[in-house]
Amino acid sequence: MKATFTTAHILPQRLQRSASLIDEQRYLLGLRGFLVVQTFLWAFLQTFVPTTVKNSNNDSGSNAQVIVRKTLSVLFWNEPLIFSSIILLSARTICVPFLKDYSRIALASAAFRRGIRLWFPCAVALAMIKIIFSQTGLRYIDDFRAVTENRSFATPYDIPNTLAYFNSVFNLFWTTFNYRRQAGSTAFPTQTLWIVSLLYQQSYTIYVTMVIIPYTRSKWRVKAYMIFIATAWWVQSWAWYSITGLLLADAVVNMDFKARSQRGIHIWRSIRCPSWVPYVFLMGAGLLLRYIWTAVAPEHENDELIGHGGLYYRGAFNTQPNPDQPQARIDIYALLVGFLLCLEHFDFLQKVFSNRFLLYLGSRSFSYYLMQCIIIYTAGIKLFSHLAIERNMSASSATALCLVTCIPTTALGAEIFYRLVDRPSQILAHVVFEWILA
């Protein structure tokens, strides 16, 4: 007799399995929480103190702000570094359920649920933006930019009607290039919703590639990964980040990476080099390049983009790069890979990123990402305009009060969004998948 389908039979088993996977690699969830803090700092500072942010168009300000820009901003609230980290970390984590369970159901479930899990939060967030801006208008943002002379962000695109709203959400999951120019991203405060398009696209690069894992030897898989990474780098595809994340996950889960890493690298006879030495060197090389492009030779930061194949207009090098679009960069790649290798090697780093605060933020990272920008562009900008323009308060004092206001407001808004939208979308994805199997 065929069993009757109920959500009560499904959810505990699925959610318990997800929880067990999180418990095994809690530090990765904590790393997501750390990125939540960095994205908030970047969005806030880009809006209110743009001189302190690397790659902002406001490069003049007080000496303290310029020093912060050339030091702390390189490693922390750095947009290319943050979003490259998100892409690499996503690739490192989304394949873990399949690596723990080589079954058709595990693979199909991951591929099927991805769209539902991302679509509903994005649709609700864009609907909120449409409703809010239809009531407040966008003039106050233009006025804020004019008064503060902030040239580092653009006024969000005003979605004109329901059809445009539908297309904005729909195209988030169909765009494969020119990510920043799509309406869904330009309508979103900070114009960064393009990351969802890229994550969704690269997810299926992972899903298709990881199918080979159960049927191949580890030695040959590593060689294949290396070839894939090199060719993806040559054509400047984000797949070289994604496949690197898959390689790290495969090595940790299937190749006893940690034990091998802690034994060191065999040099000669009984001489071994500690594995952390090349990890730190790789991370240091990437960080050094980041500082050079910021403080010494910023005019050469995009030169590396030329060293790829010009796929769409000629057969030679990429002589027409577009730095305004998201670009996979070698210096950030070296920094992130070196750091992730250190994270997998050192127990103390894993403990640092396994603290409860970061785990809490990591479990709600998508909600924070969607809510913080909306709150900064509404409550934050309006409060600053009231204090600094209408009340003649100093810009620094107004910014401090905006920060004190935006932090708890973001925390509250993200928690509500997580409970009402984000978490239900995850449950819905599980329920729908189980339903089609029933």
XYZ file of C-alpha atoms in Angstrom, residues 15-420:
406
model
C 15.741 19.332 8.222
C 17.530 16.949 10.564
C 19.813 15.876 7.713
C 20.571 19.505 6.856
C 21.304 20.257 10.506
C 23.742 17.348 10.753
C 25.648 18.639 7.717
C 25.820 22.094 9.289
C 27.139 20.649 12.538
C 30.005 18.934 10.700
C 31.221 22.144 9.078
C 29.892 24.872 11.331
C 32.875 27.090 10.644
C 31.714 27.563 7.050
C 28.367 28.800 8.298
C 30.254 31.120 10.650
C 32.286 32.396 7.706
C 29.002 33.336 6.035
C 28.146 35.240 9.194
C 31.432 37.117 8.952
C 30.550 38.093 5.380
C 27.206 39.422 6.654
C 29.115 41.921 8.794
C 31.341 42.894 5.870
C 28.451 43.424 3.459
C 26.683 45.646 5.979
C 29.820 47.716 6.542
C 30.393 48.043 2.806
C 26.801 49.103 2.075
C 26.727 51.588 4.956
C 30.126 53.144 4.324
C 29.588 53.285 0.553
C 26.441 55.294 1.262
C 27.562 57.609 4.058
C 31.395 57.623 4.076
C 32.394 56.582 0.532
C 35.974 57.841 0.813
C 36.716 54.976 3.235
C 35.720 52.349 0.650
C 38.088 50.908 -1.914
C 36.945 51.362 -5.539
C 34.470 54.103 -4.620
C 34.285 57.138 -6.890
C 34.838 59.503 -3.962
C 38.593 59.421 -3.562
C 39.022 62.678 -1.657
C 38.274 63.279 2.001
C 39.961 63.630 5.358
C 43.372 62.040 5.875
C 41.862 59.521 8.290
C 39.315 58.405 5.690
C 41.973 58.026 3.001
C 44.163 55.987 5.365
C 41.227 53.705 6.185
C 40.549 53.338 2.454
C 44.118 52.239 1.753
C 44.403 49.894 4.757
C 41.304 48.377 6.348
C 39.098 48.699 3.272
C 41.425 46.488 1.246
C 40.794 43.478 3.473
C 37.329 44.083 4.887
C 34.556 46.216 3.342
C 35.826 45.570 -0.181
C 33.071 44.877 -2.719
C 34.994 42.637 -5.175
C 36.519 40.674 -2.289
C 33.177 40.239 -0.509
C 31.226 39.033 -3.508
C 34.054 36.816 -4.765
C 34.091 35.264 -1.285
C 30.358 34.600 -1.516
C 30.769 32.849 -4.872
C 33.670 30.671 -3.712
C 32.028 29.845 -0.379
C 28.759 28.938 -2.095
C 30.604 26.523 -4.384
C 32.396 25.057 -1.353
C 29.157 24.323 0.509
C 26.314 23.508 -1.905
C 27.949 20.260 -3.038
C 28.430 18.840 0.483
C 25.021 17.072 0.743
C 25.772 15.124 -2.439
C 29.306 14.334 -1.298
C 27.749 12.796 1.822
C 25.097 10.885 -0.107
C 25.885 9.737 -3.655
C 22.287 9.198 -4.700
C 20.091 10.380 -7.537
C 17.664 11.855 -5.021
C 20.359 13.968 -3.340
C 21.504 15.369 -6.687
C 17.993 15.997 -8.020
C 16.907 17.578 -4.740
C 19.792 20.057 -4.718
C 19.256 21.073 -8.355
C 15.478 21.343 -8.023
C 15.333 23.260 -4.737
C 17.920 25.881 -5.684
C 15.570 27.981 -7.793
C 12.678 27.942 -5.296
C 14.971 28.730 -2.398
C 16.348 31.845 -4.164
C 13.304 32.991 -6.124
C 10.799 33.686 -3.360
C 13.057 35.864 -1.151
C 14.182 37.880 -4.180
C 10.601 38.305 -5.390
C 9.430 39.511 -1.976
C 12.403 41.853 -1.539
C 11.861 43.470 -4.951
C 8.132 43.764 -4.229
C 8.967 45.555 -0.965
C 11.275 47.909 -2.861
C 8.592 48.631 -5.452
C 5.979 49.376 -2.782
C 8.279 51.510 -0.614
C 9.665 53.623 -3.450
C 6.196 54.074 -4.972
C 5.215 55.749 -1.693
C 8.382 57.677 -0.882
C 9.636 58.364 -4.381
C 13.335 58.509 -5.240
C 13.836 62.266 -5.106
C 15.153 62.152 -1.544
C 17.989 59.844 -2.681
C 18.916 62.249 -5.492
C 18.913 65.117 -3.003
C 21.078 63.130 -0.588
C 23.605 62.344 -3.291
C 23.719 65.991 -4.375
C 24.164 67.390 -0.863
C 26.805 64.835 0.184
C 28.469 64.822 -3.277
C 28.376 61.037 -3.183
C 29.272 59.740 -6.640
C 29.807 56.156 -5.477
C 26.290 54.797 -5.844
C 23.406 55.325 -8.237
C 19.780 56.043 -7.491
C 17.856 52.755 -7.824
C 15.863 52.127 -10.978
C 12.171 52.821 -10.475
C 10.243 49.698 -11.556
C 7.343 51.265 -13.508
C 4.665 48.548 -13.451
C 3.759 44.962 -12.615
C 5.063 43.552 -15.880
C 8.433 45.224 -15.370
C 8.497 43.836 -11.829
C 7.779 40.311 -13.096
C 10.492 40.580 -15.748
C 12.959 41.938 -13.187
C 12.484 38.889 -10.968
C 12.268 36.443 -13.863
C 15.462 37.657 -15.515
C 17.473 37.284 -12.309
C 17.519 33.579 -13.109
C 18.171 33.867 -16.841
C 20.896 36.498 -17.117
C 24.288 35.029 -18.054
C 26.327 38.180 -18.757
C 26.192 41.925 -18.106
C 24.893 41.047 -14.670
C 24.917 44.597 -13.331
C 22.742 45.999 -16.113
C 19.648 43.901 -15.455
C 16.613 45.684 -14.029
C 16.390 43.513 -10.907
C 19.889 44.527 -9.889
C 19.646 48.214 -10.780
C 16.326 48.496 -8.893
C 17.867 46.984 -5.779
C 19.534 49.418 -3.348
C 23.348 49.245 -3.833
C 22.674 47.625 -7.263
C 24.155 44.296 -6.116
C 21.343 41.796 -6.659
C 23.350 40.552 -9.651
C 25.090 38.198 -7.211
C 21.953 36.025 -7.184
C 22.136 35.585 -10.962
C 25.770 34.577 -10.770
C 25.264 32.210 -7.827
C 22.313 30.545 -9.524
C 24.215 30.081 -12.775
C 27.350 28.752 -11.107
C 25.316 26.374 -8.929
C 24.573 24.292 -11.990
C 28.224 24.310 -12.988
C 28.784 22.590 -9.634
C 25.837 20.215 -9.965
C 26.875 19.020 -13.414
C 30.545 18.627 -12.485
C 30.059 16.837 -9.176
C 28.238 13.973 -10.899
C 31.620 12.480 -11.865
C 32.862 12.229 -8.274
C 31.440 8.780 -7.355
C 32.791 7.216 -10.558
C 36.363 8.498 -10.741
C 39.585 8.136 -8.797
C 40.639 11.002 -6.568
C 43.989 11.407 -8.329
C 42.380 11.842 -11.735
C 39.647 14.087 -10.405
C 42.219 16.520 -9.033
C 43.947 16.653 -12.422
C 40.621 17.215 -14.156
C 39.750 19.993 -11.719
C 43.057 21.710 -12.446
C 42.464 21.590 -16.190
C 38.915 22.891 -15.724
C 40.132 25.752 -13.514
C 42.870 26.724 -15.971
C 40.563 26.741 -19.001
C 37.825 28.617 -17.124
C 40.403 31.205 -16.095
C 41.519 31.601 -19.703
C 37.995 32.418 -20.899
C 37.355 34.567 -17.771
C 34.450 32.458 -16.570
C 33.485 32.475 -12.900
C 33.678 28.676 -13.141
C 37.336 28.790 -12.063
C 36.134 30.051 -8.685
C 33.279 27.555 -8.556
C 35.334 24.501 -9.470
C 37.959 25.530 -6.934
C 35.247 25.472 -4.286
C 34.173 22.008 -5.448
C 37.797 20.823 -5.367
C 38.190 22.020 -1.761
C 34.957 20.316 -0.709
C 35.913 17.077 -2.458
C 39.359 17.123 -0.841
C 37.943 17.713 2.649
C 35.144 15.142 2.433
C 36.726 12.397 0.314
C 40.492 12.828 0.400
C 41.255 13.262 4.112
C 42.610 16.728 3.404
C 43.090 17.849 6.989
C 45.185 14.855 8.068
C 47.326 15.056 4.938
C 47.734 18.787 5.290
C 48.846 18.521 8.895
C 51.475 15.923 7.952
C 53.127 18.529 5.747
C 54.593 18.441 2.240
C 57.340 15.891 1.583
C 60.501 17.628 0.388
C 63.343 15.123 0.603
C 63.813 11.969 2.666
C 62.449 12.808 6.142
C 62.275 16.540 5.495
C 58.780 17.979 5.336
C 57.570 21.528 4.823
C 54.574 22.562 6.946
C 51.589 22.842 4.641
C 50.543 26.156 6.119
C 53.654 27.815 4.667
C 52.448 27.769 1.031
C 48.910 28.554 2.219
C 50.065 31.692 3.995
C 52.356 32.594 1.091
C 49.446 32.314 -1.346
C 47.217 34.409 0.899
C 49.972 36.972 1.439
C 50.678 37.265 -2.283
C 47.022 37.993 -3.002
C 46.808 40.502 -0.164
C 49.995 42.243 -1.297
C 48.590 42.663 -4.800
C 45.384 44.055 -3.336
C 47.359 46.699 -1.436
C 49.466 47.537 -4.486
C 46.350 48.098 -6.621
C 44.923 50.314 -3.880
C 47.805 52.397 -2.545
C 50.609 52.208 -5.130
C 49.362 51.593 -8.659
C 45.542 51.711 -8.841
C 45.747 52.554 -12.548
C 47.054 49.026 -13.256
C 44.402 47.106 -11.305
C 42.492 46.087 -14.427
C 45.510 45.165 -16.538
C 45.142 41.498 -15.646
C 41.716 41.430 -17.315
C 43.429 41.726 -20.689
C 45.204 38.419 -20.174
C 42.214 36.296 -21.104
C 40.694 35.102 -24.351
C 38.460 37.645 -26.099
C 35.639 35.193 -26.707
C 32.900 37.368 -28.105
C 34.623 39.753 -30.478
C 38.035 38.386 -31.546
C 40.292 35.381 -31.218
C 43.161 37.100 -29.400
C 43.386 38.626 -25.948
C 40.588 40.354 -24.089
C 41.552 43.862 -25.164
C 38.114 45.294 -24.340
C 37.466 44.307 -20.704
C 34.558 45.858 -18.865
C 35.652 46.529 -15.270
C 32.169 47.818 -14.429
C 30.893 44.241 -14.595
C 31.757 41.640 -11.911
C 35.194 40.231 -12.723
C 36.964 37.155 -11.357
C 40.407 38.408 -10.303
C 43.603 36.453 -9.696
C 44.744 38.447 -6.643
C 41.426 37.911 -4.851
C 41.500 34.248 -5.901
C 44.943 33.753 -4.346
C 43.895 35.512 -1.141
C 40.684 33.518 -0.758
C 42.132 30.120 -1.645
C 45.046 30.647 0.740
C 42.644 31.648 3.502
C 40.292 28.688 2.928
C 43.235 26.285 2.970
C 44.334 27.775 6.299
C 40.768 27.499 7.566
C 40.653 23.792 6.737
C 44.116 23.270 8.255
C 43.945 25.100 11.599
C 41.568 24.014 14.368
C 41.744 27.366 16.112
C 40.462 29.181 12.995
C 37.551 26.777 12.798
C 36.746 27.506 16.449
C 36.889 31.253 15.809
C 34.311 30.981 13.030
C 32.151 28.553 15.011
C 31.084 31.070 17.645
C 27.358 31.456 18.180
C 27.079 35.027 16.956
C 28.607 34.270 13.545
C 26.605 31.047 13.265
C 23.415 32.987 13.942
C 24.264 35.571 11.275
C 25.312 32.848 8.842
C 22.007 31.014 9.161
C 20.231 34.260 8.190
C 22.793 35.611 5.752
C 20.446 35.865 2.758
C 17.848 37.726 4.810
C 20.457 40.188 6.074
C 21.772 40.712 2.555
C 18.315 41.568 1.209
C 17.135 43.679 4.151
C 20.191 45.730 5.067
C 20.370 47.590 1.764
C 16.666 48.454 1.850
C 16.936 49.811 5.398
C 20.088 51.843 4.679
C 18.520 53.421 1.577
C 15.247 54.247 3.339
C 15.538 54.773 7.090
C 19.275 55.525 6.943
C 19.248 58.142 4.188
C 16.062 59.798 5.446
C 17.439 60.042 8.978
C 20.726 61.512 7.721
C 18.892 64.063 5.592
C 16.742 65.082 8.546
C 19.691 65.444 10.927
C 22.376 66.889 8.648
C 20.287 68.971 6.243
C 17.230 70.048 8.231
C 18.796 70.158 11.709
C 22.297 71.263 10.567
C 23.997 68.497 12.526
C 27.569 67.659 11.533
C 27.940 64.911 8.955
C 30.018 62.741 11.288
C 27.438 62.943 14.107
C 24.565 62.259 11.707
C 26.428 59.271 10.276
C 27.065 57.876 13.750
C 23.374 58.161 14.655
C 22.428 56.504 11.346
C 24.758 53.620 12.156
C 23.278 53.218 15.632
C 19.800 53.217 14.079
C 20.501 50.957 11.101
C 22.153 48.131 13.063
C 19.174 47.172 15.273
C 16.669 47.995 12.530
C 18.509 45.695 10.130
C 18.703 42.942 12.743
C 14.956 43.184 13.417
C 14.026 43.408 9.746
C 16.278 40.487 8.789
C 14.853 38.317 11.579
C 11.286 39.041 10.499
C 12.158 38.425 6.850
C 13.909 35.174 7.769
C 10.936 33.838 9.700
C 8.239 34.966 7.275
